[in-house]
């Protein structure tokens, strides 16, 4: 783990606290989730359900996840053997990588990638093979030939994040088909991070990779409640996969955290069954906030890319005369009172993303407006 150090989120949030800056860096909402979900958690705590839940997770949540996958995507998973509850998607990713890859293996990931991907691959002893997402037609995508060239005899798995953090890309059917065809052709596993599955905008549609031909038996699908219900601090996620893959992931997971908090699991199960209308309202509100932040960033001089999903807008600094996103992000809180995240830390080679920064729009409208006002008038950016 030498070279990883403190996460960029901790560094930038500490800067926000030290300077009193508006934090548009870390992706957490500043409003609570649905009252019904919060109430169920309180009821579970006050009802005495505060001891270890079963290792695979509470049956009520596993059953709710199975019902959600079937109703939303037409995918059938056995809640007894094919679903595992984890401490957020981050643990699920780590446990899946540690279970399914090791020394001598290679894992492909699309960069820029969430920082835990590289750390999990490093912990497993495998090697990371990045495939770069680049702007094309106003969105970030990959070159299928570059993806194909990344496969070697040592390739074990492909890590796929869609909707994608930090680029906001929602992979199309054609893009996912290219990934699926490669996995089938080379007998590769897929590990998919789908935590933003509900938070897609405009005409974009989230399609699970496991739903493509030949992919169910080789895909570990990961999602969580944090983004869907605005409860990122609950750290409640899950894995859906064939029983042998779930057993492998569970073998590792039990020695990482053993189990996650039981009250949150009960509350999330309720949310999946009863709060989808609230989630749709959240999606629409986030779409409006995305547009609000994009307009503000463009008026402040950034080049911005229209995200198709997630919490984040990717912005190019070069129209402002800046080239180094890390230096820019570290100076911005003192200069204008706003925090962003330098995207270069999400690349295997930081030079490939040196001129990008990421802003979060999962904040109240007045917070976004205040941040834009500071960027435009609080000092030169």
mmCIF file of C-alpha atoms in Angstrom:
data_model
loop_
_atom_site.group_PDB
_atom_site.id
_atom_site.type_symbol
_atom_site.label_atom_id
_atom_site.label_comp_id
_atom_site.label_asym_id
_atom_site.label_seq_id
_atom_site.Cartn_x
_atom_site.Cartn_y
_atom_site.Cartn_z
ATOM 1 C CA UNK A 1 0.000 0.000 0.000
ATOM 2 C CA UNK A 2 2.992 2.320 -0.181
ATOM 3 C CA UNK A 3 2.096 5.253 -2.385
ATOM 4 C CA UNK A 4 -1.613 5.293 -1.552
ATOM 5 C CA UNK A 5 -1.546 7.409 1.618
ATOM 6 C CA UNK A 6 -4.558 9.466 2.723
ATOM 7 C CA UNK A 7 -7.489 9.515 0.309
ATOM 8 C CA UNK A 8 -8.066 12.678 -1.675
ATOM 9 C CA UNK A 9 -11.536 12.912 -0.112
ATOM 10 C CA UNK A 10 -10.099 13.160 3.385
ATOM 11 C CA UNK A 11 -7.559 15.752 2.249
ATOM 12 C CA UNK A 12 -10.069 17.981 0.485
ATOM 13 C CA UNK A 13 -12.715 17.690 3.208
ATOM 14 C CA UNK A 14 -10.087 18.691 5.767
ATOM 15 C CA UNK A 15 -9.271 21.716 3.596
ATOM 16 C CA UNK A 16 -12.965 22.606 3.478
ATOM 17 C CA UNK A 17 -13.203 22.434 7.267
ATOM 18 C CA UNK A 18 -10.013 24.440 7.795
ATOM 19 C CA UNK A 19 -10.989 27.236 5.403
ATOM 20 C CA UNK A 20 -14.765 27.302 5.809
ATOM 21 C CA UNK A 21 -15.072 26.544 2.099
ATOM 22 C CA UNK A 22 -18.166 25.080 0.443
ATOM 23 C CA UNK A 23 -17.412 21.400 -0.098
ATOM 24 C CA UNK A 24 -18.304 20.347 -3.629
ATOM 25 C CA UNK A 25 -15.565 17.732 -3.476
ATOM 26 C CA UNK A 26 -16.828 14.683 -1.613
ATOM 27 C CA UNK A 27 -19.973 13.019 -2.910
ATOM 28 C CA UNK A 28 -22.362 13.119 0.008
ATOM 29 C CA UNK A 29 -25.774 14.842 0.000
ATOM 30 C CA UNK A 30 -26.592 17.566 2.519
ATOM 31 C CA UNK A 31 -30.201 16.437 2.971
ATOM 32 C CA UNK A 32 -31.528 13.261 4.617
ATOM 33 C CA UNK A 33 -33.203 10.381 2.862
ATOM 34 C CA UNK A 34 -36.882 9.355 2.989
ATOM 35 C CA UNK A 35 -38.535 9.650 6.396
ATOM 36 C CA UNK A 36 -39.964 6.150 6.146
ATOM 37 C CA UNK A 37 -36.507 4.641 5.745
ATOM 38 C CA UNK A 38 -35.065 6.693 8.610
ATOM 39 C CA UNK A 39 -38.004 5.757 10.832
ATOM 40 C CA UNK A 40 -37.508 2.040 10.163
ATOM 41 C CA UNK A 41 -33.888 2.318 11.314
ATOM 42 C CA UNK A 42 -34.956 4.023 14.554
ATOM 43 C CA UNK A 43 -37.637 1.389 15.124
ATOM 44 C CA UNK A 44 -35.098 -1.389 14.643
ATOM 45 C CA UNK A 45 -32.668 0.202 17.119
ATOM 46 C CA UNK A 46 -35.350 0.891 19.700
ATOM 47 C CA UNK A 47 -36.809 -2.571 19.125
ATOM 48 C CA UNK A 48 -33.595 -4.162 20.358
ATOM 49 C CA UNK A 49 -32.335 -5.529 17.054
ATOM 50 C CA UNK A 50 -28.785 -4.377 17.728
ATOM 51 C CA UNK A 51 -26.731 -7.574 17.789
ATOM 52 C CA UNK A 52 -24.941 -9.403 14.981
ATOM 53 C CA UNK A 53 -27.142 -10.115 11.981
ATOM 54 C CA UNK A 54 -26.523 -13.324 9.976
ATOM 55 C CA UNK A 55 -23.235 -13.397 8.092
ATOM 56 C CA UNK A 56 -24.798 -13.197 4.613
ATOM 57 C CA UNK A 57 -27.032 -10.327 5.767
ATOM 58 C CA UNK A 58 -30.576 -10.141 7.083
ATOM 59 C CA UNK A 59 -32.965 -12.306 5.035
ATOM 60 C CA UNK A 60 -35.377 -9.377 4.703
ATOM 61 C CA UNK A 61 -32.758 -7.309 2.857
ATOM 62 C CA UNK A 62 -31.548 -10.169 0.671
ATOM 63 C CA UNK A 63 -35.144 -10.862 -0.298
ATOM 64 C CA UNK A 64 -35.742 -7.159 -1.015
ATOM 65 C CA UNK A 65 -32.647 -7.005 -3.239
ATOM 66 C CA UNK A 66 -33.790 -10.120 -5.122
ATOM 67 C CA UNK A 67 -37.216 -8.567 -5.640
ATOM 68 C CA UNK A 68 -35.660 -5.293 -6.821
ATOM 69 C CA UNK A 69 -33.414 -7.001 -9.392
ATOM 70 C CA UNK A 70 -36.335 -9.004 -10.740
ATOM 71 C CA UNK A 71 -38.803 -6.115 -10.911
ATOM 72 C CA UNK A 72 -36.383 -3.551 -12.318
ATOM 73 C CA UNK A 73 -34.164 -5.641 -14.597
ATOM 74 C CA UNK A 74 -35.848 -9.026 -15.002
ATOM 75 C CA UNK A 75 -32.906 -10.737 -13.287
ATOM 76 C CA UNK A 76 -33.559 -13.653 -10.943
ATOM 77 C CA UNK A 77 -31.253 -14.213 -7.957
ATOM 78 C CA UNK A 78 -31.728 -16.666 -5.097
ATOM 79 C CA UNK A 79 -31.663 -14.594 -1.879
ATOM 80 C CA UNK A 80 -30.306 -17.582 0.047
ATOM 81 C CA UNK A 81 -27.250 -18.359 -2.061
ATOM 82 C CA UNK A 82 -26.768 -15.583 -4.643
ATOM 83 C CA UNK A 83 -26.981 -12.371 -2.596
ATOM 84 C CA UNK A 84 -24.552 -11.131 0.065
ATOM 85 C CA UNK A 85 -24.921 -7.981 2.174
ATOM 86 C CA UNK A 86 -21.720 -5.952 2.623
ATOM 87 C CA UNK A 87 -20.515 -2.844 4.441
ATOM 88 C CA UNK A 88 -21.147 -0.592 1.479
ATOM 89 C CA UNK A 89 -20.054 -1.104 -2.097
ATOM 90 C CA UNK A 90 -16.454 -0.312 -1.173
ATOM 91 C CA UNK A 91 -16.191 -3.460 0.926
ATOM 92 C CA UNK A 92 -17.984 -5.453 -1.755
ATOM 93 C CA UNK A 93 -15.447 -4.333 -4.368
ATOM 94 C CA UNK A 94 -12.506 -5.110 -2.094
ATOM 95 C CA UNK A 95 -13.858 -8.518 -1.110
ATOM 96 C CA UNK A 96 -14.645 -9.416 -4.725
ATOM 97 C CA UNK A 97 -11.198 -8.436 -5.989
ATOM 98 C CA UNK A 98 -9.431 -10.191 -3.107
ATOM 99 C CA UNK A 99 -11.532 -13.308 -3.620
ATOM 100 C CA UNK A 100 -11.245 -13.552 -7.384
ATOM 101 C CA UNK A 101 -7.793 -12.162 -8.305
ATOM 102 C CA UNK A 102 -4.322 -12.701 -6.926
ATOM 103 C CA UNK A 103 -0.596 -12.566 -7.663
ATOM 104 C CA UNK A 104 0.076 -13.150 -11.335
ATOM 105 C CA UNK A 105 -3.375 -12.003 -12.389
ATOM 106 C CA UNK A 106 -4.359 -8.761 -14.104
ATOM 107 C CA UNK A 107 -7.535 -6.738 -13.585
ATOM 108 C CA UNK A 108 -8.745 -4.270 -16.217
ATOM 109 C CA UNK A 109 -10.424 -1.058 -15.009
ATOM 110 C CA UNK A 110 -11.661 1.994 -16.868
ATOM 111 C CA UNK A 111 -9.834 5.110 -15.753
ATOM 112 C CA UNK A 112 -10.431 7.520 -14.176
ATOM 113 C CA UNK A 113 -11.635 5.116 -11.489
ATOM 114 C CA UNK A 114 -12.834 5.384 -7.907
ATOM 115 C CA UNK A 115 -9.678 5.260 -5.819
ATOM 116 C CA UNK A 116 -10.535 2.048 -3.965
ATOM 117 C CA UNK A 117 -10.241 0.060 -7.191
ATOM 118 C CA UNK A 118 -6.482 0.482 -7.462
ATOM 119 C CA UNK A 119 -6.046 -0.100 -3.736
ATOM 120 C CA UNK A 120 -8.095 -3.310 -3.807
ATOM 121 C CA UNK A 121 -6.151 -4.659 -6.781
ATOM 122 C CA UNK A 122 -2.869 -3.797 -5.037
ATOM 123 C CA UNK A 123 -3.981 -5.589 -1.874
ATOM 124 C CA UNK A 124 -4.845 -8.683 -3.902
ATOM 125 C CA UNK A 125 -1.366 -8.833 -5.394
ATOM 126 C CA UNK A 126 -2.747 -8.592 -8.933
ATOM 127 C CA UNK A 127 -1.753 -5.951 -11.472
ATOM 128 C CA UNK A 128 -4.052 -3.179 -12.689
ATOM 129 C CA UNK A 129 -4.453 -2.634 -16.437
ATOM 130 C CA UNK A 130 -6.147 0.720 -17.123
ATOM 131 C CA UNK A 131 -8.272 1.515 -20.167
ATOM 132 C CA UNK A 132 -8.748 5.270 -20.468
ATOM 133 C CA UNK A 133 -12.103 6.983 -20.932
ATOM 134 C CA UNK A 134 -11.715 10.022 -23.195
ATOM 135 C CA UNK A 135 -14.075 12.814 -24.283
ATOM 136 C CA UNK A 136 -15.990 12.094 -27.469
ATOM 137 C CA UNK A 137 -19.176 13.847 -28.494
ATOM 138 C CA UNK A 138 -19.517 15.600 -25.155
ATOM 139 C CA UNK A 139 -19.213 12.440 -23.019
ATOM 140 C CA UNK A 140 -16.442 10.115 -21.902
ATOM 141 C CA UNK A 141 -16.108 6.727 -23.582
ATOM 142 C CA UNK A 142 -13.516 4.062 -24.372
ATOM 143 C CA UNK A 143 -11.919 2.784 -27.541
ATOM 144 C CA UNK A 144 -12.988 -0.867 -28.041
ATOM 145 C CA UNK A 145 -9.637 -1.623 -29.675
ATOM 146 C CA UNK A 146 -7.796 -0.271 -26.642
ATOM 147 C CA UNK A 147 -9.949 -2.451 -24.394
ATOM 148 C CA UNK A 148 -9.223 -5.510 -26.519
ATOM 149 C CA UNK A 149 -5.481 -4.810 -26.469
ATOM 150 C CA UNK A 150 -5.561 -4.612 -22.662
ATOM 151 C CA UNK A 151 -6.444 -8.306 -22.439
ATOM 152 C CA UNK A 152 -3.498 -10.645 -21.934
ATOM 153 C CA UNK A 153 -3.206 -14.323 -20.955
ATOM 154 C CA UNK A 154 -2.994 -13.106 -17.336
ATOM 155 C CA UNK A 155 -6.247 -11.112 -17.392
ATOM 156 C CA UNK A 156 -8.637 -12.407 -14.747
ATOM 157 C CA UNK A 157 -11.386 -9.796 -14.463
ATOM 158 C CA UNK A 158 -12.776 -6.502 -15.726
ATOM 159 C CA UNK A 159 -13.962 -3.831 -13.268
ATOM 160 C CA UNK A 160 -16.872 -1.865 -14.739
ATOM 161 C CA UNK A 161 -18.433 1.223 -13.148
ATOM 162 C CA UNK A 162 -21.647 2.482 -14.740
ATOM 163 C CA UNK A 163 -23.070 5.009 -14.071
ATOM 164 C CA UNK A 164 -19.458 6.133 -13.885
ATOM 165 C CA UNK A 165 -17.769 8.124 -11.140
ATOM 166 C CA UNK A 166 -16.180 10.614 -11.843
ATOM 167 C CA UNK A 167 -17.058 11.018 -15.547
ATOM 168 C CA UNK A 168 -20.836 10.676 -15.293
ATOM 169 C CA UNK A 169 -20.945 8.279 -18.252
ATOM 170 C CA UNK A 170 -23.742 5.719 -18.416
ATOM 171 C CA UNK A 171 -22.422 3.014 -20.718
ATOM 172 C CA UNK A 172 -24.654 2.385 -23.723
ATOM 173 C CA UNK A 173 -25.910 -0.981 -24.889
ATOM 174 C CA UNK A 174 -23.201 -0.982 -27.572
ATOM 175 C CA UNK A 175 -20.441 -0.192 -25.079
ATOM 176 C CA UNK A 176 -21.626 -2.857 -22.656
ATOM 177 C CA UNK A 177 -21.957 -5.374 -25.493
ATOM 178 C CA UNK A 178 -18.304 -4.785 -26.384
ATOM 179 C CA UNK A 179 -17.294 -5.495 -22.784
ATOM 180 C CA UNK A 180 -19.556 -8.543 -22.561
ATOM 181 C CA UNK A 181 -18.315 -10.022 -25.837
ATOM 182 C CA UNK A 182 -14.720 -9.673 -24.662
ATOM 183 C CA UNK A 183 -15.467 -11.309 -21.303
ATOM 184 C CA UNK A 184 -17.179 -14.267 -22.980
ATOM 185 C CA UNK A 185 -14.477 -14.639 -25.623
ATOM 186 C CA UNK A 186 -11.628 -14.679 -23.095
ATOM 187 C CA UNK A 187 -13.511 -16.313 -20.194
ATOM 188 C CA UNK A 188 -13.107 -13.263 -17.948
ATOM 189 C CA UNK A 189 -14.969 -12.389 -14.790
ATOM 190 C CA UNK A 190 -16.706 -9.016 -14.472
ATOM 191 C CA UNK A 191 -17.087 -7.000 -11.278
ATOM 192 C CA UNK A 192 -19.616 -4.203 -11.729
ATOM 193 C CA UNK A 193 -20.071 -1.159 -9.515
ATOM 194 C CA UNK A 194 -23.657 0.028 -10.029
ATOM 195 C CA UNK A 195 -24.205 2.215 -6.949
ATOM 196 C CA UNK A 196 -25.691 5.039 -9.037
ATOM 197 C CA UNK A 197 -28.108 2.706 -10.831
ATOM 198 C CA UNK A 198 -31.157 4.888 -10.054
ATOM 199 C CA UNK A 199 -29.458 8.252 -10.575
ATOM 200 C CA UNK A 200 -29.434 8.570 -14.367
ATOM 201 C CA UNK A 201 -30.606 11.600 -16.315
ATOM 202 C CA UNK A 202 -32.253 12.666 -19.552
ATOM 203 C CA UNK A 203 -32.602 9.700 -21.920
ATOM 204 C CA UNK A 204 -29.859 7.576 -20.352
ATOM 205 C CA UNK A 205 -30.784 4.093 -19.142
ATOM 206 C CA UNK A 206 -28.837 1.901 -16.775
ATOM 207 C CA UNK A 207 -28.346 -1.626 -18.127
ATOM 208 C CA UNK A 208 -26.742 -4.246 -15.847
ATOM 209 C CA UNK A 209 -23.821 -5.991 -17.512
ATOM 210 C CA UNK A 210 -25.029 -9.287 -16.013
ATOM 211 C CA UNK A 211 -28.143 -9.074 -18.204
ATOM 212 C CA UNK A 212 -26.110 -9.475 -21.421
ATOM 213 C CA UNK A 213 -25.725 -12.908 -23.075
ATOM 214 C CA UNK A 214 -23.186 -15.108 -21.340
ATOM 215 C CA UNK A 215 -22.616 -12.631 -18.508
ATOM 216 C CA UNK A 216 -24.809 -13.717 -15.591
ATOM 217 C CA UNK A 217 -22.608 -16.693 -14.743
ATOM 218 C CA UNK A 218 -19.433 -14.588 -14.744
ATOM 219 C CA UNK A 219 -20.548 -11.275 -13.218
ATOM 220 C CA UNK A 220 -20.393 -10.025 -9.629
ATOM 221 C CA UNK A 221 -22.934 -7.190 -9.515
ATOM 222 C CA UNK A 222 -22.447 -4.649 -6.724
ATOM 223 C CA UNK A 223 -24.776 -1.906 -5.546
ATOM 224 C CA UNK A 224 -25.684 -0.119 -2.321
ATOM 225 C CA UNK A 225 -28.210 2.038 -0.520
ATOM 226 C CA UNK A 226 -26.056 5.084 0.185
ATOM 227 C CA UNK A 227 -26.627 6.987 -3.042
ATOM 228 C CA UNK A 228 -30.120 5.650 -3.745
ATOM 229 C CA UNK A 229 -31.575 6.765 -0.395
ATOM 230 C CA UNK A 230 -29.133 9.578 0.531
ATOM 231 C CA UNK A 231 -27.756 7.616 3.495
ATOM 232 C CA UNK A 232 -24.091 7.381 2.554
ATOM 233 C CA UNK A 233 -23.081 7.013 6.221
ATOM 234 C CA UNK A 234 -24.991 3.766 6.605
ATOM 235 C CA UNK A 235 -22.521 1.834 4.424
ATOM 236 C CA UNK A 236 -24.988 -0.868 3.395
ATOM 237 C CA UNK A 237 -24.310 -2.604 0.098
ATOM 238 C CA UNK A 238 -24.750 -5.972 -1.566
ATOM 239 C CA UNK A 239 -23.395 -8.448 -4.070
ATOM 240 C CA UNK A 240 -25.506 -10.389 -6.567
ATOM 241 C CA UNK A 241 -23.767 -13.266 -8.344
ATOM 242 C CA UNK A 242 -23.908 -17.020 -8.974
ATOM 243 C CA UNK A 243 -23.601 -19.033 -5.761
ATOM 244 C CA UNK A 244 -19.942 -20.083 -6.263
ATOM 245 C CA UNK A 245 -18.847 -16.463 -6.759
ATOM 246 C CA UNK A 246 -20.895 -15.254 -3.788
ATOM 247 C CA UNK A 247 -19.345 -17.992 -1.650
ATOM 248 C CA UNK A 248 -15.872 -16.837 -2.674
ATOM 249 C CA UNK A 249 -16.648 -13.189 -1.901
ATOM 250 C CA UNK A 250 -18.283 -14.129 1.424
ATOM 251 C CA UNK A 251 -15.184 -16.110 2.437
ATOM 252 C CA UNK A 252 -13.142 -12.906 2.221
ATOM 253 C CA UNK A 253 -15.832 -10.534 3.497
ATOM 254 C CA UNK A 254 -16.274 -12.450 6.775
ATOM 255 C CA UNK A 255 -12.677 -11.620 7.717
ATOM 256 C CA UNK A 256 -12.950 -7.948 6.745
ATOM 257 C CA UNK A 257 -15.982 -6.782 8.726
ATOM 258 C CA UNK A 258 -17.821 -10.050 9.502
ATOM 259 C CA UNK A 259 -21.221 -8.331 9.261
ATOM 260 C CA UNK A 260 -22.746 -4.894 8.729
ATOM 261 C CA UNK A 261 -25.153 -3.047 11.003
ATOM 262 C CA UNK A 262 -28.512 -4.786 11.322
ATOM 263 C CA UNK A 263 -30.823 -1.771 11.802
ATOM 264 C CA UNK A 264 -29.662 -0.217 8.537
ATOM 265 C CA UNK A 265 -30.355 -3.462 6.715
ATOM 266 C CA UNK A 266 -33.954 -3.520 7.920
ATOM 267 C CA UNK A 267 -34.435 0.104 6.897
ATOM 268 C CA UNK A 268 -32.906 -0.394 3.445
ATOM 269 C CA UNK A 269 -35.117 -3.424 2.834
ATOM 270 C CA UNK A 270 -38.118 -1.204 3.551
ATOM 271 C CA UNK A 271 -36.764 1.467 1.208
ATOM 272 C CA UNK A 272 -36.293 -0.921 -1.715
ATOM 273 C CA UNK A 273 -39.869 -2.130 -1.319
ATOM 274 C CA UNK A 274 -41.668 1.130 -0.529
ATOM 275 C CA UNK A 275 -39.671 4.258 -1.399
ATOM 276 C CA UNK A 276 -39.067 4.091 -5.144
ATOM 277 C CA UNK A 277 -41.300 7.139 -5.690
ATOM 278 C CA UNK A 278 -39.040 9.132 -3.357
ATOM 279 C CA UNK A 279 -35.996 7.932 -5.318
ATOM 280 C CA UNK A 280 -37.566 9.126 -8.576
ATOM 281 C CA UNK A 281 -38.101 12.565 -7.015
ATOM 282 C CA UNK A 282 -34.445 12.536 -5.975
ATOM 283 C CA UNK A 283 -33.373 11.675 -9.509
ATOM 284 C CA UNK A 284 -35.325 14.567 -10.974
ATOM 285 C CA UNK A 285 -34.021 16.967 -8.318
ATOM 286 C CA UNK A 286 -30.439 15.896 -9.013
ATOM 287 C CA UNK A 287 -30.934 16.376 -12.743
ATOM 288 C CA UNK A 288 -32.027 19.974 -12.095
ATOM 289 C CA UNK A 289 -29.073 20.528 -9.755
ATOM 290 C CA UNK A 290 -26.720 19.114 -12.377
ATOM 291 C CA UNK A 291 -27.995 21.678 -14.873
ATOM 292 C CA UNK A 292 -27.715 24.439 -12.271
ATOM 293 C CA UNK A 293 -24.092 23.619 -11.474
ATOM 294 C CA UNK A 294 -23.127 23.131 -15.115
ATOM 295 C CA UNK A 295 -24.497 26.539 -16.044
ATOM 296 C CA UNK A 296 -22.629 28.117 -13.146
ATOM 297 C CA UNK A 297 -19.328 26.430 -13.947
ATOM 298 C CA UNK A 298 -19.578 27.399 -17.607
ATOM 299 C CA UNK A 299 -20.256 31.016 -16.644
ATOM 300 C CA UNK A 300 -17.153 30.887 -14.429
ATOM 301 C CA UNK A 301 -15.055 29.831 -17.436
ATOM 302 C CA UNK A 302 -14.773 26.053 -17.106
ATOM 303 C CA UNK A 303 -15.382 23.629 -19.938
ATOM 304 C CA UNK A 304 -17.849 21.111 -18.533
ATOM 305 C CA UNK A 305 -19.038 17.698 -19.679
ATOM 306 C CA UNK A 306 -22.707 16.826 -19.292
ATOM 307 C CA UNK A 307 -22.980 13.813 -16.951
ATOM 308 C CA UNK A 308 -25.571 11.177 -17.803
ATOM 309 C CA UNK A 309 -25.715 10.019 -14.184
ATOM 310 C CA UNK A 310 -24.140 10.127 -10.681
ATOM 311 C CA UNK A 311 -23.478 13.139 -8.421
ATOM 312 C CA UNK A 312 -20.628 14.725 -10.389
ATOM 313 C CA UNK A 313 -19.662 17.152 -13.122
ATOM 314 C CA UNK A 314 -16.270 16.769 -14.773
ATOM 315 C CA UNK A 315 -14.661 20.111 -15.681
ATOM 316 C CA UNK A 316 -11.635 21.020 -17.815
ATOM 317 C CA UNK A 317 -9.372 23.753 -16.405
ATOM 318 C CA UNK A 318 -7.540 24.689 -19.552
ATOM 319 C CA UNK A 319 -9.942 27.427 -20.693
ATOM 320 C CA UNK A 320 -9.061 29.167 -17.418
ATOM 321 C CA UNK A 321 -5.346 28.977 -18.193
ATOM 322 C CA UNK A 322 -4.633 26.178 -15.688
ATOM 323 C CA UNK A 323 -3.064 22.787 -16.386
ATOM 324 C CA UNK A 324 -2.546 21.158 -12.960
ATOM 325 C CA UNK A 325 -5.789 20.049 -11.314
ATOM 326 C CA UNK A 326 -4.118 19.011 -8.059
ATOM 327 C CA UNK A 327 -2.467 22.392 -7.554
ATOM 328 C CA UNK A 328 -5.701 24.112 -8.600
ATOM 329 C CA UNK A 329 -7.829 22.114 -6.156
ATOM 330 C CA UNK A 330 -5.448 22.691 -3.254
ATOM 331 C CA UNK A 331 -5.398 26.452 -3.873
ATOM 332 C CA UNK A 332 -9.106 26.901 -4.622
ATOM 333 C CA UNK A 333 -10.440 26.834 -1.009
ATOM 334 C CA UNK A 334 -8.250 29.759 0.056
ATOM 335 C CA UNK A 335 -8.713 31.578 -3.225
ATOM 336 C CA UNK A 336 -12.481 31.355 -3.639
ATOM 337 C CA UNK A 337 -13.904 29.364 -0.718
ATOM 338 C CA UNK A 338 -14.907 26.316 -2.784
ATOM 339 C CA UNK A 339 -13.600 22.742 -2.683
ATOM 340 C CA UNK A 340 -13.424 20.393 -5.669
ATOM 341 C CA UNK A 341 -11.502 17.164 -6.285
ATOM 342 C CA UNK A 342 -8.636 16.827 -8.788
ATOM 343 C CA UNK A 343 -9.537 14.025 -11.182
ATOM 344 C CA UNK A 344 -5.904 13.142 -11.871
ATOM 345 C CA UNK A 345 -5.766 11.118 -8.632
ATOM 346 C CA UNK A 346 -8.173 8.634 -10.253
ATOM 347 C CA UNK A 347 -5.773 7.752 -13.093
ATOM 348 C CA UNK A 348 -3.006 5.159 -13.101
ATOM 349 C CA UNK A 349 -0.925 7.839 -14.828
ATOM 350 C CA UNK A 350 -2.010 11.202 -13.343
ATOM 351 C CA UNK A 351 -0.773 13.054 -16.435
ATOM 352 C CA UNK A 352 -3.742 11.689 -18.415
ATOM 353 C CA UNK A 353 -6.219 13.532 -16.200
ATOM 354 C CA UNK A 354 -4.070 16.422 -15.033
ATOM 355 C CA UNK A 355 -6.344 19.164 -16.394
ATOM 356 C CA UNK A 356 -9.672 17.859 -14.986
ATOM 357 C CA UNK A 357 -11.428 18.519 -11.681
ATOM 358 C CA UNK A 358 -14.679 17.088 -10.308
ATOM 359 C CA UNK A 359 -17.509 19.036 -8.673
ATOM 360 C CA UNK A 360 -20.419 17.428 -6.783
ATOM 361 C CA UNK A 361 -23.982 18.674 -7.313
ATOM 362 C CA UNK A 362 -25.690 16.516 -4.630
ATOM 363 C CA UNK A 363 -26.179 19.666 -2.529
ATOM 364 C CA UNK A 364 -29.025 22.058 -1.836
ATOM 365 C CA UNK A 365 -29.707 24.562 -4.617
ATOM 366 C CA UNK A 366 -28.674 27.484 -2.423
ATOM 367 C CA UNK A 367 -25.342 25.788 -1.669
ATOM 368 C CA UNK A 368 -24.668 25.328 -5.386
ATOM 369 C CA UNK A 369 -25.581 28.949 -6.059
ATOM 370 C CA UNK A 370 -23.308 30.179 -3.264
ATOM 371 C CA UNK A 371 -20.422 28.094 -4.588
ATOM 372 C CA UNK A 372 -20.912 29.468 -8.112
ATOM 373 C CA UNK A 373 -21.049 33.027 -6.790
ATOM 374 C CA UNK A 374 -17.745 32.458 -5.006
ATOM 375 C CA UNK A 375 -16.146 30.950 -8.104
ATOM 376 C CA UNK A 376 -17.268 33.901 -10.201
ATOM 377 C CA UNK A 377 -16.680 36.709 -7.733
ATOM 378 C CA UNK A 378 -14.640 35.507 -4.786
ATOM 379 C CA UNK A 379 -11.299 35.752 -6.506
ATOM 380 C CA UNK A 380 -9.581 34.717 -9.713
ATOM 381 C CA UNK A 381 -9.848 31.045 -10.519
#
